[in-house]
Protein backbone atom coordinates (compact mmCIF):
# COMPACT_ATOMS: atom_id res chain seq x y z
CA UNK A 1 0.00 0.00 0.00
CA UNK A 2 1.54 3.38 -0.96
CA UNK A 3 2.30 5.58 2.03
CA UNK A 4 0.41 8.44 0.40
CA UNK A 5 -2.73 6.31 0.72
CA UNK A 6 -2.05 5.13 4.26
CA UNK A 7 -5.15 4.53 6.31
CA UNK A 8 -5.67 2.93 9.68
CA UNK A 9 -8.71 1.00 8.41
CA UNK A 10 -6.45 -1.47 6.60
CA UNK A 11 -4.75 -2.49 9.80
CA UNK A 12 -8.12 -2.77 11.55
CA UNK A 13 -9.44 -5.07 8.80
CA UNK A 14 -6.40 -7.30 9.06
CA UNK A 15 -6.76 -7.51 12.83
CA UNK A 16 -10.47 -8.41 12.64
CA UNK A 17 -10.10 -11.06 9.94
CA UNK A 18 -7.39 -12.91 11.87
CA UNK A 19 -9.57 -13.24 14.99
CA UNK A 20 -12.77 -15.33 15.10
CA UNK A 21 -15.65 -13.11 16.15
CA UNK A 22 -18.56 -14.18 18.40
CA UNK A 23 -21.83 -15.06 16.65
CA UNK A 24 -24.21 -12.96 18.76
CA UNK A 25 -24.32 -9.19 18.28
CA UNK A 26 -24.29 -8.59 22.02
CA UNK A 27 -21.16 -10.69 22.36
CA UNK A 28 -19.53 -8.80 19.51
CA UNK A 29 -20.27 -5.52 21.25
CA UNK A 30 -18.72 -6.84 24.46
CA UNK A 31 -15.67 -8.06 22.53
CA UNK A 32 -15.34 -4.63 20.90
CA UNK A 33 -15.54 -2.86 24.25
CA UNK A 34 -12.93 -5.23 25.67
CA UNK A 35 -10.59 -4.45 22.79
CA UNK A 36 -11.24 -0.73 23.19
CA UNK A 37 -10.42 -0.92 26.91
CA UNK A 38 -7.21 -2.78 26.08
CA UNK A 39 -6.27 -0.25 23.41
CA UNK A 40 -6.70 2.82 25.66
CA UNK A 41 -5.04 1.30 28.72
CA UNK A 42 -1.96 3.50 28.82
CA UNK A 43 1.20 3.22 30.86
CA UNK A 44 2.30 5.73 33.45
CA UNK A 45 4.66 8.47 32.26
CA UNK A 46 8.32 7.62 32.78
CA UNK A 47 9.35 11.08 33.95
CA UNK A 48 8.07 12.81 37.06
CA UNK A 49 6.04 15.95 36.51
CA UNK A 50 4.82 14.85 33.08
CA UNK A 51 1.49 13.65 31.73
CA UNK A 52 0.66 10.60 29.65
CA UNK A 53 -0.05 10.91 25.93
CA UNK A 54 -3.83 10.77 26.39
CA UNK A 55 -3.76 13.12 29.38
CA UNK A 56 -1.97 15.71 27.24
CA UNK A 57 -4.71 15.55 24.63
CA UNK A 58 -7.36 15.94 27.34
CA UNK A 59 -5.58 19.02 28.68
CA UNK A 60 -5.31 20.57 25.23
CA UNK A 61 -8.76 19.96 23.74
CA UNK A 62 -12.23 20.94 24.85
CA UNK A 63 -13.64 18.40 27.28
CA UNK A 64 -15.27 15.43 25.53
CA UNK A 65 -14.48 16.65 22.02
CA UNK A 66 -11.72 14.18 21.08
CA UNK A 67 -12.43 11.49 18.47
CA UNK A 68 -9.59 9.03 18.04
CA UNK A 69 -8.49 7.63 14.69
CA UNK A 70 -6.61 4.35 14.27
CA UNK A 71 -7.48 3.16 17.76
CA UNK A 72 -7.10 -0.52 16.88
CA UNK A 73 -4.01 -0.19 14.71
CA UNK A 74 -1.19 -2.37 16.06
CA UNK A 75 2.56 -2.30 15.64
CA UNK A 76 3.90 -4.35 12.75
CA UNK A 77 5.50 -7.66 13.72
CA UNK A 78 9.30 -7.52 13.67
CA UNK A 79 10.03 -11.11 14.71
CA UNK A 80 8.65 -14.19 16.45
CA UNK A 81 6.44 -13.36 19.43
CA UNK A 82 7.01 -9.65 18.80
CA UNK A 83 5.29 -7.17 21.09
CA UNK A 84 2.49 -5.52 19.11
CA UNK A 85 0.82 -2.84 21.24
CA UNK A 86 -2.30 -1.04 20.09
CA UNK A 87 -1.66 2.43 18.72
CA UNK A 88 2.01 1.72 18.00
CA UNK A 89 3.23 4.59 20.17
CA UNK A 90 1.13 7.47 18.86
CA UNK A 91 -2.43 8.64 19.48
CA UNK A 92 -4.11 10.44 16.60
CA UNK A 93 -7.49 12.10 16.21
CA UNK A 94 -9.43 15.32 16.06
CA UNK A 95 -11.39 17.54 18.41
CA UNK A 96 -11.96 21.20 19.20
CA UNK A 97 -10.18 24.03 20.98
CA UNK A 98 -12.61 26.75 22.06
CA UNK A 99 -15.13 25.14 19.73
CA UNK A 100 -12.88 25.30 16.66
CA UNK A 101 -11.73 22.07 14.96
CA UNK A 102 -8.14 20.83 15.19
CA UNK A 103 -6.27 17.62 14.38
CA UNK A 104 -3.79 16.36 16.96
CA UNK A 105 -1.28 13.57 17.43
CA UNK A 106 0.42 12.71 20.70
CA UNK A 107 3.52 10.52 20.85
CA UNK A 108 3.68 7.96 23.67
CA UNK A 109 7.21 7.55 25.00
CA UNK A 110 6.17 4.45 27.00
CA UNK A 111 5.72 2.46 23.76
CA UNK A 112 9.02 1.71 22.02
CA UNK A 113 10.35 5.00 23.40
CA UNK A 114 7.91 6.92 21.19
CA UNK A 115 9.92 5.93 18.13
CA UNK A 116 8.30 5.91 14.69
CA UNK A 117 7.51 2.53 13.17
CA UNK A 118 5.46 1.73 10.10
CA UNK A 119 2.03 1.83 11.73
CA UNK A 120 3.01 4.88 13.80
CA UNK A 121 4.07 6.71 10.64
CA UNK A 122 1.01 5.71 8.63
CA UNK A 123 -1.31 6.96 11.38
CA UNK A 124 0.50 10.31 11.56
CA UNK A 125 0.56 10.75 7.79
CA UNK A 126 -3.15 9.86 7.56
CA UNK A 127 -3.91 12.51 10.19
CA UNK A 128 -1.97 15.12 8.21
CA UNK A 129 -3.99 14.17 5.12
CA UNK A 130 -7.20 14.59 7.12
CA UNK A 131 -6.10 18.04 8.31
CA UNK A 132 -5.31 19.11 4.75
CA UNK A 133 -8.64 17.80 3.40
CA UNK A 134 -10.72 19.46 6.10
CA UNK A 135 -8.65 22.63 6.39
CA UNK A 136 -8.02 22.64 10.12
CA UNK A 137 -4.87 23.20 12.20
CA UNK A 138 -2.68 20.26 13.15
CA UNK A 139 -0.95 20.07 16.53
CA UNK A 140 1.85 17.62 17.26
CA UNK A 141 2.68 16.67 20.86
CA UNK A 142 6.21 15.35 20.41
CA UNK A 143 7.96 13.03 22.87
CA UNK A 144 9.90 10.41 20.91
CA UNK A 145 13.30 9.04 20.09
CA UNK A 146 13.22 9.17 16.30
CA UNK A 147 13.25 6.28 13.85
CA UNK A 148 12.56 2.75 15.10
CA UNK A 149 15.70 0.83 14.25
CA UNK A 150 13.92 -2.53 14.18
CA UNK A 151 11.81 -1.41 11.21
CA UNK A 152 14.70 0.18 9.34
CA UNK A 153 14.16 1.99 6.08
CA UNK A 154 10.35 1.85 6.37
CA UNK A 155 10.50 4.23 9.32
CA UNK A 156 12.81 6.62 7.48
CA UNK A 157 10.54 6.58 4.42
CA UNK A 158 7.59 7.64 6.54
CA UNK A 159 9.55 10.54 8.00
CA UNK A 160 10.01 11.68 4.41
CA UNK A 161 6.24 11.38 3.84
CA UNK A 162 5.53 13.36 7.01
CA UNK A 163 7.91 16.18 6.10
CA UNK A 164 6.46 16.28 2.57
CA UNK A 165 3.05 16.95 4.09
CA UNK A 166 4.51 19.61 6.37
CA UNK A 167 5.66 21.39 3.22
CA UNK A 168 2.29 20.93 1.51
CA UNK A 169 0.49 22.32 4.56
CA UNK A 170 2.80 25.32 4.94
CA UNK A 171 0.79 28.49 4.45
CA UNK A 172 -2.43 26.48 4.11
CA UNK A 173 -3.19 25.34 7.66
CA UNK A 174 -1.49 26.30 10.94
CA UNK A 175 1.03 23.73 12.16
CA UNK A 176 2.04 23.81 15.81
CA UNK A 177 4.60 21.52 17.48
CA UNK A 178 4.90 21.03 21.23
CA UNK A 179 8.13 19.36 22.34
CA UNK A 180 7.46 17.72 25.69
CA UNK A 181 10.52 15.52 26.04
CA UNK A 182 13.45 14.26 23.98
CA UNK A 183 12.98 14.87 20.29
CA UNK A 184 16.01 13.35 18.60
CA UNK A 185 17.05 12.21 15.15
CA UNK A 186 14.25 12.04 12.61
CA UNK A 187 11.78 13.23 15.26
CA UNK A 188 13.36 16.70 15.11
CA UNK A 189 12.83 17.27 11.38
CA UNK A 190 9.11 17.98 11.43
CA UNK A 191 8.90 20.25 14.53
CA UNK A 192 11.76 22.38 13.20
CA UNK A 193 9.80 23.35 10.07
CA UNK A 194 6.32 23.83 11.51
CA UNK A 195 4.90 27.32 12.01
CA UNK A 196 5.29 27.46 15.80
CA UNK A 197 7.23 25.33 18.26
CA UNK A 198 6.66 25.33 22.02
CA UNK A 199 9.22 23.77 24.39
CA UNK A 200 9.29 23.12 28.13
CA UNK A 201 12.15 24.57 30.14
CA UNK A 202 14.45 21.87 31.49
CA UNK A 203 12.49 18.98 29.95
CA UNK A 204 12.48 19.45 26.16
CA UNK A 205 15.41 18.66 23.88
CA UNK A 206 15.45 18.81 20.10
CA UNK A 207 18.46 17.84 17.98
CA UNK A 208 19.34 15.57 15.08
CA UNK A 209 22.47 14.09 16.71
CA UNK A 210 22.87 13.67 20.45
CA UNK A 211 25.78 14.53 22.73
CA UNK A 212 27.20 10.98 22.81
CA UNK A 213 27.49 10.76 19.03
CA UNK A 214 29.07 14.22 18.82
CA UNK A 215 31.68 13.25 21.40
CA UNK A 216 32.42 9.97 19.61
CA UNK A 217 32.89 11.70 16.25
CA UNK A 218 34.48 15.03 17.17
CA UNK A 219 35.73 14.51 20.72
CA UNK A 220 33.76 17.55 21.84
CA UNK A 221 31.74 17.17 25.01
CA UNK A 222 28.40 18.89 25.29
CA UNK A 223 25.09 18.34 27.07
CA UNK A 224 21.60 17.79 25.73
CA UNK A 225 20.58 21.13 27.22
CA UNK A 226 23.43 23.01 25.52
CA UNK A 227 22.90 21.21 22.24
CA UNK A 228 19.14 21.54 21.85
CA UNK A 229 17.47 22.39 25.12
CA UNK A 230 14.43 24.63 25.39
CA UNK A 231 16.43 27.76 26.22
CA UNK A 232 19.01 27.07 23.52
CA UNK A 233 16.28 26.53 20.92
CA UNK A 234 14.46 29.70 21.93
CA UNK A 235 17.41 32.07 22.35
CA UNK A 236 20.28 30.77 20.18
CA UNK A 237 19.37 28.55 17.24
CA UNK A 238 15.83 29.88 16.69
CA UNK A 239 14.17 26.48 16.29
CA UNK A 240 11.56 27.25 18.96
CA UNK A 241 9.29 30.22 19.54
CA UNK A 242 7.79 29.78 23.02
CA UNK A 243 9.33 28.71 26.34
CA UNK A 244 6.98 27.20 28.91
CA UNK A 245 7.68 26.47 32.57
CA UNK A 246 5.85 23.13 32.49
CA UNK A 247 3.58 20.99 30.31
CA UNK A 248 0.38 22.67 31.47
CA UNK A 249 1.72 26.09 30.51
CA UNK A 250 2.90 24.73 27.15
CA UNK A 251 -0.55 23.41 26.28
CA UNK A 252 -2.19 26.61 27.52
CA UNK A 253 0.16 28.51 25.20
CA UNK A 254 -1.10 26.47 22.26
CA UNK A 255 -4.72 27.20 23.14
CA UNK A 256 -3.98 30.93 23.39
CA UNK A 257 -1.98 30.89 20.16
CA UNK A 258 -4.85 29.24 18.28
CA UNK A 259 -7.18 32.01 19.43
CA UNK A 260 -5.23 34.45 17.21
CA UNK A 261 -5.01 32.20 14.12
CA UNK A 262 -7.47 31.37 11.33
CA UNK A 263 -8.22 27.68 10.88
CA UNK A 264 -6.82 27.84 7.34
CA UNK A 265 -5.73 30.27 4.63
CA UNK A 266 -9.31 30.74 3.37
CA UNK A 267 -10.72 31.86 6.71
CA UNK A 268 -10.34 35.08 8.64
CA UNK A 269 -8.75 35.04 12.10
CA UNK A 270 -11.08 35.26 15.09
CA UNK A 271 -12.43 38.71 15.84
CA UNK A 272 -13.41 39.91 19.28
CA UNK A 273 -15.38 42.94 20.38
CA UNK A 274 -13.18 45.51 22.14
CA UNK A 275 -13.48 45.64 25.90
CA UNK A 276 -15.11 48.79 27.30
CA UNK A 277 -12.86 51.20 29.25
CA UNK A 278 -12.80 50.46 32.98
CA UNK A 279 -15.66 52.10 34.87
CA UNK A 280 -16.83 53.84 31.70
CA UNK A 281 -13.79 56.15 31.51
CA UNK A 282 -13.50 57.60 27.95
CA UNK A 283 -10.34 56.94 25.99
CA UNK A 284 -9.14 60.55 25.96
CA UNK A 285 -9.00 60.47 29.74
CA UNK A 286 -6.92 57.26 29.78
CA UNK A 287 -4.21 58.43 27.37
CA UNK A 288 -2.21 61.49 28.51
CA UNK A 289 -1.95 64.54 26.26
CA UNK A 290 1.84 64.32 26.34
CA UNK A 291 4.24 61.42 26.84
CA UNK A 292 7.37 61.85 28.94
mmCIF file of N, CA and C in Angstrom, residues 78-157:
data_model
loop_
_atom_site.group_PDB
_atom_site.id
_atom_site.type_symbol
_atom_site.label_atom_id
_atom_site.label_comp_id
_atom_site.label_asym_id
_atom_site.label_seq_id
_atom_site.Cartn_x
_atom_site.Cartn_y
_atom_site.Cartn_z
ATOM 1 N N UNK A 78 7.893 -7.603 14.087
ATOM 2 C CA UNK A 78 9.298 -7.519 13.674
ATOM 3 C C UNK A 78 10.071 -8.783 14.003
ATOM 4 N N UNK A 79 9.371 -9.844 14.399
ATOM 5 C CA UNK A 79 10.026 -11.106 14.714
ATOM 6 C C UNK A 79 9.061 -12.037 15.415
ATOM 7 N N UNK A 80 9.506 -13.226 15.752
ATOM 8 C CA UNK A 80 8.653 -14.189 16.447
ATOM 9 C C UNK A 80 8.272 -13.643 17.823
ATOM 10 N N UNK A 81 6.977 -13.793 18.135
ATOM 11 C CA UNK A 81 6.441 -13.358 19.431
ATOM 12 C C UNK A 81 6.733 -11.875 19.704
ATOM 13 N N UNK A 82 6.725 -11.077 18.645
ATOM 14 C CA UNK A 82 7.008 -9.651 18.797
ATOM 15 C C UNK A 82 5.885 -8.952 19.554
ATOM 16 N N UNK A 83 6.272 -7.974 20.353
ATOM 17 C CA UNK A 83 5.294 -7.172 21.087
ATOM 18 C C UNK A 83 4.585 -6.243 20.111
ATOM 19 N N UNK A 84 3.251 -6.304 20.070
ATOM 20 C CA UNK A 84 2.486 -5.519 19.109
ATOM 21 C C UNK A 84 1.412 -4.707 19.841
ATOM 22 N N UNK A 85 1.802 -3.628 20.496
ATOM 23 C CA UNK A 85 0.820 -2.837 21.244
ATOM 24 C C UNK A 85 -0.135 -2.110 20.317
ATOM 25 N N UNK A 86 -1.345 -1.873 20.816
ATOM 26 C CA UNK A 86 -2.299 -1.041 20.089
ATOM 27 C C UNK A 86 -1.768 0.388 20.014
ATOM 28 N N UNK A 87 -2.054 1.046 18.897
ATOM 29 C CA UNK A 87 -1.663 2.430 18.723
ATOM 30 C C UNK A 87 -0.269 2.627 18.202
ATOM 31 N N UNK A 88 0.625 1.689 18.468
ATOM 32 C CA UNK A 88 2.011 1.723 18.005
ATOM 33 C C UNK A 88 2.747 2.992 18.428
ATOM 34 N N UNK A 89 2.430 3.503 19.613
ATOM 35 C CA UNK A 89 3.230 4.587 20.170
ATOM 36 C C UNK A 89 2.790 5.989 19.807
ATOM 37 N N UNK A 90 1.634 6.131 19.147
ATOM 38 C CA UNK A 90 1.135 7.473 18.856
ATOM 39 C C UNK A 90 -0.395 7.452 18.877
ATOM 40 N N UNK A 91 -0.971 8.496 19.436
ATOM 41 C CA UNK A 91 -2.429 8.640 19.485
ATOM 42 C C UNK A 91 -2.798 9.750 18.515
ATOM 43 N N UNK A 92 -3.708 9.465 17.617
ATOM 44 C CA UNK A 92 -4.105 10.439 16.599
ATOM 45 C C UNK A 92 -5.622 10.643 16.648
ATOM 46 N N UNK A 93 -6.060 11.834 16.251
ATOM 47 C CA UNK A 93 -7.489 12.099 16.208
ATOM 48 C C UNK A 93 -7.772 13.573 16.008
ATOM 49 N N UNK A 94 -9.017 13.938 16.252
ATOM 50 C CA UNK A 94 -9.432 15.324 16.060
ATOM 51 C C UNK A 94 -10.405 15.725 17.161
ATOM 52 N N UNK A 95 -10.493 17.012 17.386
ATOM 53 C CA UNK A 95 -11.388 17.545 18.408
ATOM 54 C C UNK A 95 -11.527 19.038 18.213
ATOM 55 N N UNK A 96 -11.790 19.746 19.290
ATOM 56 C CA UNK A 96 -11.957 21.199 19.201
ATOM 57 C C UNK A 96 -11.172 21.896 20.303
ATOM 58 N N UNK A 97 -10.756 23.114 20.003
ATOM 59 C CA UNK A 97 -10.177 24.033 20.983
ATOM 60 C C UNK A 97 -11.005 25.304 20.927
ATOM 61 N N UNK A 98 -11.672 25.621 22.015
ATOM 62 C CA UNK A 98 -12.608 26.753 22.060
ATOM 63 C C UNK A 98 -13.661 26.626 20.962
ATOM 64 N N UNK A 99 -14.081 25.397 20.711
ATOM 65 C CA UNK A 99 -15.134 25.142 19.735
ATOM 66 C C UNK A 99 -14.674 25.098 18.290
ATOM 67 N N UNK A 100 -13.400 25.306 18.028
ATOM 68 C CA UNK A 100 -12.882 25.304 16.658
ATOM 69 C C UNK A 100 -12.130 24.000 16.397
ATOM 70 N N UNK A 101 -12.283 23.404 15.205
ATOM 71 C CA UNK A 101 -11.732 22.067 14.955
ATOM 72 C C UNK A 101 -10.209 22.079 14.818
ATOM 73 N N UNK A 102 -9.583 21.034 15.337
ATOM 74 C CA UNK A 102 -8.141 20.832 15.185
ATOM 75 C C UNK A 102 -7.878 19.337 15.047
ATOM 76 N N UNK A 103 -6.778 18.992 14.391
ATOM 77 C CA UNK A 103 -6.273 17.621 14.380
ATOM 78 C C UNK A 103 -5.059 17.574 15.308
ATOM 79 N N UNK A 104 -4.872 16.455 15.988
ATOM 80 C CA UNK A 104 -3.794 16.362 16.961
ATOM 81 C C UNK A 104 -3.226 14.953 16.985
ATOM 82 N N UNK A 105 -1.893 14.864 17.135
ATOM 83 C CA UNK A 105 -1.277 13.569 17.435
ATOM 84 C C UNK A 105 -0.397 13.729 18.665
ATOM 85 N N UNK A 106 -0.327 12.670 19.450
ATOM 86 C CA UNK A 106 0.420 12.708 20.700
ATOM 87 C C UNK A 106 1.287 11.461 20.787
ATOM 88 N N UNK A 107 2.598 11.650 20.794
ATOM 89 C CA UNK A 107 3.522 10.518 20.851
ATOM 90 C C UNK A 107 3.604 9.974 22.272
ATOM 91 N N UNK A 108 3.665 8.645 22.376
ATOM 92 C CA UNK A 108 3.680 7.962 23.673
ATOM 93 C C UNK A 108 5.060 7.368 23.903
ATOM 94 N N UNK A 109 5.838 7.994 24.778
ATOM 95 C CA UNK A 109 7.207 7.552 24.999
ATOM 96 C C UNK A 109 7.290 6.228 25.752
ATOM 97 N N UNK A 110 6.160 5.737 26.290
ATOM 98 C CA UNK A 110 6.174 4.453 26.998
ATOM 99 C C UNK A 110 6.062 3.275 26.045
ATOM 100 N N UNK A 111 5.824 3.528 24.765
ATOM 101 C CA UNK A 111 5.722 2.456 23.764
ATOM 102 C C UNK A 111 6.895 2.595 22.800
ATOM 103 N N UNK A 112 7.828 1.681 22.875
ATOM 104 C CA UNK A 112 9.019 1.710 22.019
ATOM 105 C C UNK A 112 9.729 3.062 22.086
ATOM 106 N N UNK A 113 9.678 3.712 23.245
ATOM 107 C CA UNK A 113 10.348 5.000 23.401
ATOM 108 C C UNK A 113 9.753 6.111 22.562
ATOM 109 N N UNK A 114 8.524 5.913 22.057
ATOM 110 C CA UNK A 114 7.909 6.918 21.194
ATOM 111 C C UNK A 114 8.525 6.971 19.809
ATOM 112 N N UNK A 115 9.262 5.941 19.439
ATOM 113 C CA UNK A 115 9.915 5.928 18.125
ATOM 114 C C UNK A 115 8.904 5.617 17.028
ATOM 115 N N UNK A 116 9.211 6.084 15.811
ATOM 116 C CA UNK A 116 8.298 5.908 14.691
ATOM 117 C C UNK A 116 8.546 4.581 13.985
ATOM 118 N N UNK A 117 7.520 3.736 13.978
ATOM 119 C CA UNK A 117 7.509 2.530 13.173
ATOM 120 C C UNK A 117 6.556 2.713 12.002
ATOM 121 N N UNK A 118 6.296 1.613 11.298
ATOM 122 C CA UNK A 118 5.458 1.729 10.101
ATOM 123 C C UNK A 118 4.039 2.165 10.433
ATOM 124 N N UNK A 119 3.402 1.478 11.380
ATOM 125 C CA UNK A 119 2.027 1.829 11.726
ATOM 126 C C UNK A 119 1.957 3.222 12.348
ATOM 127 N N UNK A 120 2.904 3.537 13.203
ATOM 128 C CA UNK A 120 3.011 4.878 13.799
ATOM 129 C C UNK A 120 3.042 5.930 12.698
ATOM 130 N N UNK A 121 3.924 5.733 11.713
ATOM 131 C CA UNK A 121 4.066 6.708 10.637
ATOM 132 C C UNK A 121 2.829 6.818 9.779
ATOM 133 N N UNK A 122 2.205 5.677 9.461
ATOM 134 C CA UNK A 122 1.006 5.708 8.626
ATOM 135 C C UNK A 122 -0.136 6.440 9.326
ATOM 136 N N UNK A 123 -0.268 6.244 10.641
ATOM 137 C CA UNK A 123 -1.305 6.956 11.381
ATOM 138 C C UNK A 123 -1.069 8.466 11.344
ATOM 139 N N UNK A 124 0.183 8.885 11.546
ATOM 140 C CA UNK A 124 0.495 10.310 11.561
ATOM 141 C C UNK A 124 0.294 10.938 10.189
ATOM 142 N N UNK A 125 0.733 10.242 9.151
ATOM 143 C CA UNK A 125 0.557 10.746 7.789
ATOM 144 C C UNK A 125 -0.926 10.837 7.436
ATOM 145 N N UNK A 126 -1.707 9.833 7.831
ATOM 146 C CA UNK A 126 -3.146 9.858 7.561
ATOM 147 C C UNK A 126 -3.815 11.030 8.268
ATOM 148 N N UNK A 127 -3.340 11.363 9.474
ATOM 149 C CA UNK A 127 -3.908 12.509 10.188
ATOM 150 C C UNK A 127 -3.563 13.813 9.471
ATOM 151 N N UNK A 128 -2.341 13.923 8.977
ATOM 152 C CA UNK A 128 -1.972 15.117 8.207
ATOM 153 C C UNK A 128 -2.844 15.254 6.960
ATOM 154 N N UNK A 129 -3.107 14.139 6.292
ATOM 155 C CA UNK A 129 -3.985 14.173 5.116
ATOM 156 C C UNK A 129 -5.385 14.645 5.503
ATOM 157 N N UNK A 130 -5.880 14.161 6.647
ATOM 158 C CA UNK A 130 -7.201 14.587 7.121
ATOM 159 C C UNK A 130 -7.218 16.086 7.394
ATOM 160 N N UNK A 131 -6.168 16.604 8.021
ATOM 161 C CA UNK A 131 -6.102 18.040 8.313
ATOM 162 C C UNK A 131 -6.081 18.865 7.031
ATOM 163 N N UNK A 132 -5.362 18.382 6.020
ATOM 164 C CA UNK A 132 -5.308 19.106 4.745
ATOM 165 C C UNK A 132 -6.645 19.063 4.024
ATOM 166 N N UNK A 133 -7.338 17.918 4.080
ATOM 167 C CA UNK A 133 -8.643 17.805 3.405
ATOM 168 C C UNK A 133 -9.695 18.678 4.063
ATOM 169 N N UNK A 134 -9.674 18.740 5.372
ATOM 170 C CA UNK A 134 -10.722 19.462 6.102
ATOM 171 C C UNK A 134 -10.331 20.910 6.391
ATOM 172 N N UNK A 135 -9.072 21.260 6.181
ATOM 173 C CA UNK A 135 -8.645 22.633 6.387
ATOM 174 C C UNK A 135 -8.648 23.066 7.826
ATOM 175 N N UNK A 136 -8.074 22.248 8.717
ATOM 176 C CA UNK A 136 -8.019 22.637 10.120
ATOM 177 C C UNK A 136 -6.588 22.511 10.640
ATOM 178 N N UNK A 137 -6.238 23.243 11.679
ATOM 179 C CA UNK A 137 -4.870 23.200 12.202
ATOM 180 C C UNK A 137 -4.487 21.805 12.663
ATOM 181 N N UNK A 138 -3.187 21.533 12.639
ATOM 182 C CA UNK A 138 -2.678 20.256 13.150
ATOM 183 C C UNK A 138 -1.662 20.563 14.242
ATOM 184 N N UNK A 139 -1.801 19.858 15.356
ATOM 185 C CA UNK A 139 -0.946 20.072 16.529
ATOM 186 C C UNK A 139 -0.243 18.768 16.842
ATOM 187 N N UNK A 140 1.075 18.806 16.933
ATOM 188 C CA UNK A 140 1.853 17.624 17.263
ATOM 189 C C UNK A 140 2.431 17.733 18.659
ATOM 190 N N UNK A 141 2.113 16.745 19.507
ATOM 191 C CA UNK A 141 2.683 16.671 20.858
ATOM 192 C C UNK A 141 3.819 15.660 20.798
ATOM 193 N N UNK A 142 5.043 16.164 20.740
ATOM 194 C CA UNK A 142 6.211 15.346 20.414
ATOM 195 C C UNK A 142 6.953 14.907 21.665
ATOM 196 N N UNK A 143 7.205 13.606 21.745
ATOM 197 C CA UNK A 143 7.957 13.032 22.871
ATOM 198 C C UNK A 143 8.491 11.680 22.421
ATOM 199 N N UNK A 144 9.451 11.672 21.491
ATOM 200 C CA UNK A 144 9.898 10.407 20.915
ATOM 201 C C UNK A 144 11.354 10.414 20.522
ATOM 202 N N UNK A 145 11.874 9.219 20.334
ATOM 203 C CA UNK A 145 13.296 9.040 20.089
ATOM 204 C C UNK A 145 13.694 8.876 18.648
ATOM 205 N N UNK A 146 12.835 9.249 17.700
ATOM 206 C CA UNK A 146 13.221 9.173 16.300
ATOM 207 C C UNK A 146 12.821 7.867 15.644
ATOM 208 N N UNK A 147 13.592 7.456 14.638
ATOM 209 C CA UNK A 147 13.251 6.276 13.846
ATOM 210 C C UNK A 147 13.400 4.999 14.677
ATOM 211 N N UNK A 148 12.504 4.044 14.429
ATOM 212 C CA UNK A 148 12.563 2.746 15.103
ATOM 213 C C UNK A 148 13.515 1.833 14.329
ATOM 214 N N UNK A 149 14.639 1.555 14.927
ATOM 215 C CA UNK A 149 15.697 0.826 14.247
ATOM 216 C C UNK A 149 15.222 -0.540 13.765
ATOM 217 N N UNK A 150 14.366 -1.187 14.549
ATOM 218 C CA UNK A 150 13.916 -2.532 14.180
ATOM 219 C C UNK A 150 13.178 -2.562 12.855
ATOM 220 N N UNK A 151 12.581 -1.440 12.452
ATOM 221 C CA UNK A 151 11.813 -1.412 11.212
ATOM 222 C C UNK A 151 12.562 -0.711 10.082
ATOM 223 N N UNK A 152 13.774 -0.260 10.369
ATOM 224 C CA UNK A 152 14.701 0.178 9.343
ATOM 225 C C UNK A 152 14.195 1.244 8.394
ATOM 226 N N UNK A 153 14.389 0.972 7.101
ATOM 227 C CA UNK A 153 14.162 1.994 6.084
ATOM 228 C C UNK A 153 12.683 2.393 5.985
ATOM 229 N N UNK A 154 11.773 1.512 6.405
ATOM 230 C CA UNK A 154 10.346 1.850 6.370
ATOM 231 C C UNK A 154 10.064 3.065 7.251
ATOM 232 N N UNK A 155 10.682 3.092 8.420
ATOM 233 C CA UNK A 155 10.499 4.226 9.320
ATOM 234 C C UNK A 155 11.040 5.505 8.698
ATOM 235 N N UNK A 156 12.211 5.437 8.098
ATOM 236 C CA UNK A 156 12.806 6.617 7.477
ATOM 237 C C UNK A 156 11.955 7.120 6.320
ATOM 238 N N UNK A 157 11.385 6.187 5.545
ATOM 239 C CA UNK A 157 10.538 6.583 4.415
ATOM 240 C C UNK A 157 9.311 7.350 4.897
#
